[in-house]
Tab-separated table of C-alpha atoms in Angstrom:
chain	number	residue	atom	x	y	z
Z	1	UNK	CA	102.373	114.614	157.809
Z	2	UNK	CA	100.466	116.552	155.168
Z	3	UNK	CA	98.610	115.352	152.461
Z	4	UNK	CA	101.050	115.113	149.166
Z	5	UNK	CA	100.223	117.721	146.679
Z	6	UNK	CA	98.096	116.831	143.906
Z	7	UNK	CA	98.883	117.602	140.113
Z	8	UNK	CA	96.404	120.336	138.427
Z	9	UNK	CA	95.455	117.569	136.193
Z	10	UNK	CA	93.750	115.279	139.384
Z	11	UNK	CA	92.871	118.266	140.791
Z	12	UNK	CA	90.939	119.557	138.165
Z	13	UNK	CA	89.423	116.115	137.761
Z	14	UNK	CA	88.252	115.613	141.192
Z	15	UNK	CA	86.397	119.803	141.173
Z	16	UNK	CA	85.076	117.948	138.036
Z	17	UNK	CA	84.058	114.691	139.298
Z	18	UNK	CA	81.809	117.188	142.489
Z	19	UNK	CA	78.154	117.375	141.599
Z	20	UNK	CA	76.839	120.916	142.662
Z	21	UNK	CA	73.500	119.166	143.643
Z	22	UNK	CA	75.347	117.146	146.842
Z	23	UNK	CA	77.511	120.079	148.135
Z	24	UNK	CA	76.836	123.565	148.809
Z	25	UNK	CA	78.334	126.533	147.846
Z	26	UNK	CA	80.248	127.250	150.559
Z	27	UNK	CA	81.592	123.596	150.901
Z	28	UNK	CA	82.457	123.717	146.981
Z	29	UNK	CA	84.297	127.061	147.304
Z	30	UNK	CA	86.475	125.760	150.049
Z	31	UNK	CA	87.526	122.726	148.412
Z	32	UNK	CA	88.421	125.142	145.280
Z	33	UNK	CA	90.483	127.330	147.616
Z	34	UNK	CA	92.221	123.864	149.658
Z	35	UNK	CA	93.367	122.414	146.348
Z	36	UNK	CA	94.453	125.744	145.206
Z	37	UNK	CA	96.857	125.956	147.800
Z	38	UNK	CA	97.673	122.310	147.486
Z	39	UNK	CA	98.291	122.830	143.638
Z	40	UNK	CA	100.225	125.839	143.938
Z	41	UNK	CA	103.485	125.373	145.398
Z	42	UNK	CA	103.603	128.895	145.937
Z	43	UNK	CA	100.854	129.363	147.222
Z	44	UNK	CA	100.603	129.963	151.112
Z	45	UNK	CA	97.132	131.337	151.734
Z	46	UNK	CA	93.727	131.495	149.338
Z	47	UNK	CA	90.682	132.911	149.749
Z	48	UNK	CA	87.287	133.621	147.480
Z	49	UNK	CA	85.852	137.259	147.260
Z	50	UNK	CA	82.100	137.826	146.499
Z	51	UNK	CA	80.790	141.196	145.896
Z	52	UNK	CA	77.134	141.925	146.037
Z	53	UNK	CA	76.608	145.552	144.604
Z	54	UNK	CA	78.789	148.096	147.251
Z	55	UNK	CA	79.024	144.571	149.823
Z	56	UNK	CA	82.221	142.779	149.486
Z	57	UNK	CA	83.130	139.553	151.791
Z	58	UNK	CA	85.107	136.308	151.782
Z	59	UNK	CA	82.952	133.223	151.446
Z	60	UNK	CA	85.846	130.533	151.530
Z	61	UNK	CA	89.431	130.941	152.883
Z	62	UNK	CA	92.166	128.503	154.128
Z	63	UNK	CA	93.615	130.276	156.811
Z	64	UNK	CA	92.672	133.801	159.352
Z	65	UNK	CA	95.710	135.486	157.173
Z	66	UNK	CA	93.938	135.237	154.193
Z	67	UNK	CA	90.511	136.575	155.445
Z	68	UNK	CA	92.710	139.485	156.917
Z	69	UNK	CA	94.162	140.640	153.966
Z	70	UNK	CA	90.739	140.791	152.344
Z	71	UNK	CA	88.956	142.541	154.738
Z	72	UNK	CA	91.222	145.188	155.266
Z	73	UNK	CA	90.827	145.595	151.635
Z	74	UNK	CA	86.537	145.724	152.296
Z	75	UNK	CA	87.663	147.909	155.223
Z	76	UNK	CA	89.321	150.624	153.264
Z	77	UNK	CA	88.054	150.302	149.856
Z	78	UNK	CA	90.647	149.811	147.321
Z	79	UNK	CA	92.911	146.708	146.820
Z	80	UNK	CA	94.317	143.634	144.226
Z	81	UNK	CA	90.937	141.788	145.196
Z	82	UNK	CA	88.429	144.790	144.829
Z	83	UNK	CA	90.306	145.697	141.356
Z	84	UNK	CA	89.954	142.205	139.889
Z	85	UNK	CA	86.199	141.356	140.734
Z	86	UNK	CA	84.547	144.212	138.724
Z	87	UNK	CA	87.062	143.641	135.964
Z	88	UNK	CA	87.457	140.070	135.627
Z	89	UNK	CA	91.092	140.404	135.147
Z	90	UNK	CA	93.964	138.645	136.903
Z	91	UNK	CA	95.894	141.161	138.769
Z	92	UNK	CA	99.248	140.472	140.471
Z	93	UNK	CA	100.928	141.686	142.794
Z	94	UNK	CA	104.815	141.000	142.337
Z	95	UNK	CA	106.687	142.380	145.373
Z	96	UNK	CA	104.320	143.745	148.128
Z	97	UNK	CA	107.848	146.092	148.969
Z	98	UNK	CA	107.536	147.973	145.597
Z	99	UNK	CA	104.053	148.142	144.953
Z	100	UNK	CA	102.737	151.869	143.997
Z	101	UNK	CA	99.069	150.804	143.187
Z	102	UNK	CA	97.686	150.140	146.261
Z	103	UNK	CA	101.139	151.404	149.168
Z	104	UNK	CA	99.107	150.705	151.890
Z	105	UNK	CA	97.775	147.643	151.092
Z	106	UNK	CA	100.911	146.166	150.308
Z	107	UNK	CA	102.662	147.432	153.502
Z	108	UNK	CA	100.120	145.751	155.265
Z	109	UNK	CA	100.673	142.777	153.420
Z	110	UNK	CA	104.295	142.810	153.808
Z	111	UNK	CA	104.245	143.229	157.798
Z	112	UNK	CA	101.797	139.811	157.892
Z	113	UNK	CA	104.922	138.135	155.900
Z	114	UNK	CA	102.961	138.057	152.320
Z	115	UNK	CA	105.763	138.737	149.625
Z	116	UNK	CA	103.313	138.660	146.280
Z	117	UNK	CA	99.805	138.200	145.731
Z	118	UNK	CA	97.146	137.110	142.951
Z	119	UNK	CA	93.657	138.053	142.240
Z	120	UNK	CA	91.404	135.893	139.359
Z	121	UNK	CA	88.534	138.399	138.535
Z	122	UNK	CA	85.308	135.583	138.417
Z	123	UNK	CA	82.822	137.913	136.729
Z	124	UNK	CA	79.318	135.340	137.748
Z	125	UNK	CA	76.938	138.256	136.361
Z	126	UNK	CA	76.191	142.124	136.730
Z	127	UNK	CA	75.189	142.448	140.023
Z	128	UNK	CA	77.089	139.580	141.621
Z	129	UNK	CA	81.167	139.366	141.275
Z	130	UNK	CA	83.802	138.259	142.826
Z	131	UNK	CA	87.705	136.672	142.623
Z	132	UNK	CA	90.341	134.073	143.660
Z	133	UNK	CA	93.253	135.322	145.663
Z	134	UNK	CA	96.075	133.688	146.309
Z	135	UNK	CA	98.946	135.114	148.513
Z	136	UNK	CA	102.487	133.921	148.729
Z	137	UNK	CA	105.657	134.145	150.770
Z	138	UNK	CA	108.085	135.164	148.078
Z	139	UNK	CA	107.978	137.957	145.795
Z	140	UNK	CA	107.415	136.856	142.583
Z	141	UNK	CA	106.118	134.063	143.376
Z	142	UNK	CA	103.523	133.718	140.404
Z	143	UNK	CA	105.093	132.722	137.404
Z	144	UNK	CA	103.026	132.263	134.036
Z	145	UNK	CA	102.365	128.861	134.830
Z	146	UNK	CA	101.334	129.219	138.256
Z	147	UNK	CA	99.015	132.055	136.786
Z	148	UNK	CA	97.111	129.377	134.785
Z	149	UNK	CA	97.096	127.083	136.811
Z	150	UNK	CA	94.882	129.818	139.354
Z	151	UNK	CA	92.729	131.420	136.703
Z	152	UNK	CA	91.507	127.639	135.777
Z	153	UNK	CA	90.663	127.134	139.780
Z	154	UNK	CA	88.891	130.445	139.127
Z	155	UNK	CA	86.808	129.432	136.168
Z	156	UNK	CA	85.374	126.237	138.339
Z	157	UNK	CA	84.699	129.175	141.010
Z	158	UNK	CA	82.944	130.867	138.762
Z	159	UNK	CA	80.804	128.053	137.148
Z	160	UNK	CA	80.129	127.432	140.722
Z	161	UNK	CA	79.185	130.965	142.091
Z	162	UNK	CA	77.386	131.445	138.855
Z	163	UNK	CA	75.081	128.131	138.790
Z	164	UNK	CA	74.689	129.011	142.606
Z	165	UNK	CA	73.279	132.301	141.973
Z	166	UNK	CA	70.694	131.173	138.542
Z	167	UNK	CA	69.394	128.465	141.407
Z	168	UNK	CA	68.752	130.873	143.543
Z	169	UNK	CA	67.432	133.109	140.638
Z	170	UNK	CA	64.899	130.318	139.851
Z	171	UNK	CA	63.677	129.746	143.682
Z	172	UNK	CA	63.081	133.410	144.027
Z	173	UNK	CA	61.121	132.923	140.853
Z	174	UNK	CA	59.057	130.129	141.566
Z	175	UNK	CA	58.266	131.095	144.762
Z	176	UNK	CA	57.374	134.491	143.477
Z	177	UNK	CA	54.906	132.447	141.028
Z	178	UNK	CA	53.169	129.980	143.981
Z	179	UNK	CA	52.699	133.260	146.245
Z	180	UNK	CA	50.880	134.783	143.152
Z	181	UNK	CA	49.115	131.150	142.398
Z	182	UNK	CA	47.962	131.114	145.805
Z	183	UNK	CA	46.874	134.820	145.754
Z	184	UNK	CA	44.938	134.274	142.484
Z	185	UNK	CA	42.921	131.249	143.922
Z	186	UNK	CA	41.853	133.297	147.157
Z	187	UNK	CA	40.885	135.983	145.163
Z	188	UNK	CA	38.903	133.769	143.013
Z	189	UNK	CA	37.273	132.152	146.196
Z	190	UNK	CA	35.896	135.412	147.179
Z	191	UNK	CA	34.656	136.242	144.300
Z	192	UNK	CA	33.067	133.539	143.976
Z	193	UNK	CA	31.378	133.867	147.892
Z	194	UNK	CA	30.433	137.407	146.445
Z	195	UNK	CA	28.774	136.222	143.130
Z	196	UNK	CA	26.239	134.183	145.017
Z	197	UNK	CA	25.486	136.595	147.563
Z	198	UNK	CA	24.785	139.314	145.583
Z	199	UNK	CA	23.823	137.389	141.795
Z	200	UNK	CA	26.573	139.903	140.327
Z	201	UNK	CA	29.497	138.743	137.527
Z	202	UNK	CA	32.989	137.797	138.186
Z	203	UNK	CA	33.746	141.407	136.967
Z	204	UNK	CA	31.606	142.953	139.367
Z	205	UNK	CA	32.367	140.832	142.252
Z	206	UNK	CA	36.049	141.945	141.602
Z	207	UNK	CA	35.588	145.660	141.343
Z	208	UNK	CA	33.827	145.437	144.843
Z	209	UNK	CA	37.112	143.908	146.537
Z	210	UNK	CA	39.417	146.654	145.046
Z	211	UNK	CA	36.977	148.970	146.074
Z	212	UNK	CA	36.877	147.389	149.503
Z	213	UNK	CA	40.838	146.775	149.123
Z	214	UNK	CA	41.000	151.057	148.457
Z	215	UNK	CA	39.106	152.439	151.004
Z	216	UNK	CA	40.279	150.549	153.666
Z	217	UNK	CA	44.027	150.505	152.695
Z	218	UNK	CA	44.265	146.815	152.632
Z	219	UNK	CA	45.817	144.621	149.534
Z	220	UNK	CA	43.038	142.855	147.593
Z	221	UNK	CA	44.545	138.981	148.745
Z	222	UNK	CA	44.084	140.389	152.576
Z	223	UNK	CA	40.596	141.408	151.831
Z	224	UNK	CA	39.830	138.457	149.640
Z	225	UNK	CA	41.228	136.478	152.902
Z	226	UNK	CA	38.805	138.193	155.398
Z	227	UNK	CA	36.235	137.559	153.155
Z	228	UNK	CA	37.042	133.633	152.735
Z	229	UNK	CA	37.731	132.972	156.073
Z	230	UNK	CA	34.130	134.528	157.518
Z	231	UNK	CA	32.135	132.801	154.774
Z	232	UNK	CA	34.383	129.033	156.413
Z	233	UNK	CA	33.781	130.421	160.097
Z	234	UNK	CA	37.478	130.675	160.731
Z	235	UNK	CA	37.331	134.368	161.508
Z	236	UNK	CA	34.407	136.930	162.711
Z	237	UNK	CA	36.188	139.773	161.445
């Protein structure tokens, strides 16, 4: 027996109540696509599009149909799912029999027993977008309620994609600025073996590693490495 449907008010609560920090993205996009489908009662299938520049894939889906129907959209180029994400607009998909938009799409559709769809454009930031789809049996089956009910699900994907991707944003970052820390203190550790060889300034003891860095087509950290490690006796180079 399944689990009984929850109302959008609990399920809102619980997406609420589930601290980014203890679950990852993928683990928090599938729970948003699960009690999307729960939620909805027409709702048969949902899935979560991301779209990285010209890559698009699904990141979270509840069931193989659902990752189909995307990627033959990726496959071919055009589709409900691959409208939505650029534009950040909810686009539907009424009767998959009549639809003049995307034909081929929808026949597809139709022959895997998908009667209406719905995408939630979940704009995160320029280069990264992406949006909720949810499929159904019946035609029609997305009133103006439902609708709402999905493009709130979609606005906790999107807080989560988007936090997701400013963490990452900030790693890259700080990583970026302890590669250049540790850089800066080699650097300064061979320049420092320099000065009291040769009784020069900090200036000049840096001028000889580019030049050393330029004629033998090495970076001035490699160098400055070299350098370090012959004056421990790590290295004979």
């Amino acid at each position: 027996m399944g689990q009984p449907s929850p109302s959008p008010e609990s399920a809102f609560a619980e997406l609420g109540g589930i601290r980014l920090d203890e679950v990852d993205l993928d683990g928090m996009l599938q729970r948003i696509a699960e009690l999307t489908t729960r939620t909805v009662p027409a709702a048969r299938d949902v899935s979560v599009t991301l779209v990285r520049g010209a890559e698009a894939r699904t990141v979270a889906f509840t069931s193989d149909l659902a990752r189909d129907l995307d990627d033959w959209q990726y496959e071919h180029g055009f589709g409900p799912c691959l409208d939505s994400s650029p534009s950040g607009d909810s686009v539907s998909v009424p009767d998959t029999t009549s639809e003049t938009r995307w034909p081929e799409w929808a026949g597809y559709a139709h022959s895997r027993g998908v009667g209406s769809s719905l995408s939630i454009g979940l704009p995160i930031q320029e280069a990264v977008v992406g949006a909720l789809n949810v499929y159904g049996v019946e035609t029609r089956a997305f009133d103006e309620e439902a609708t709402a009910v999905v493009e709130r699900f979609a606005s906790y994907a999107a807080v989560a994609l988007a936090n997701t991707h400013l963490y990452d944003s900030a790693a890259t970052l700080a990583e970026q600025m302890r590669e250049a820390m540790r850089s800066r203190a080699v650097i300064e550790q061979a320049k420092g073996i320099i000065m009291g060889e040769r009784h020069c300034s900090s200036e000049e003891a840096f001028a000889l590693l580019s030049k050393i860095s330029q004629d033998t087509n090495r970076k001035v950290r490699d160098v400055a490495e070299a350098l370090v490690s012959r004056a421990v006796g790590t290295s004979r180079v």
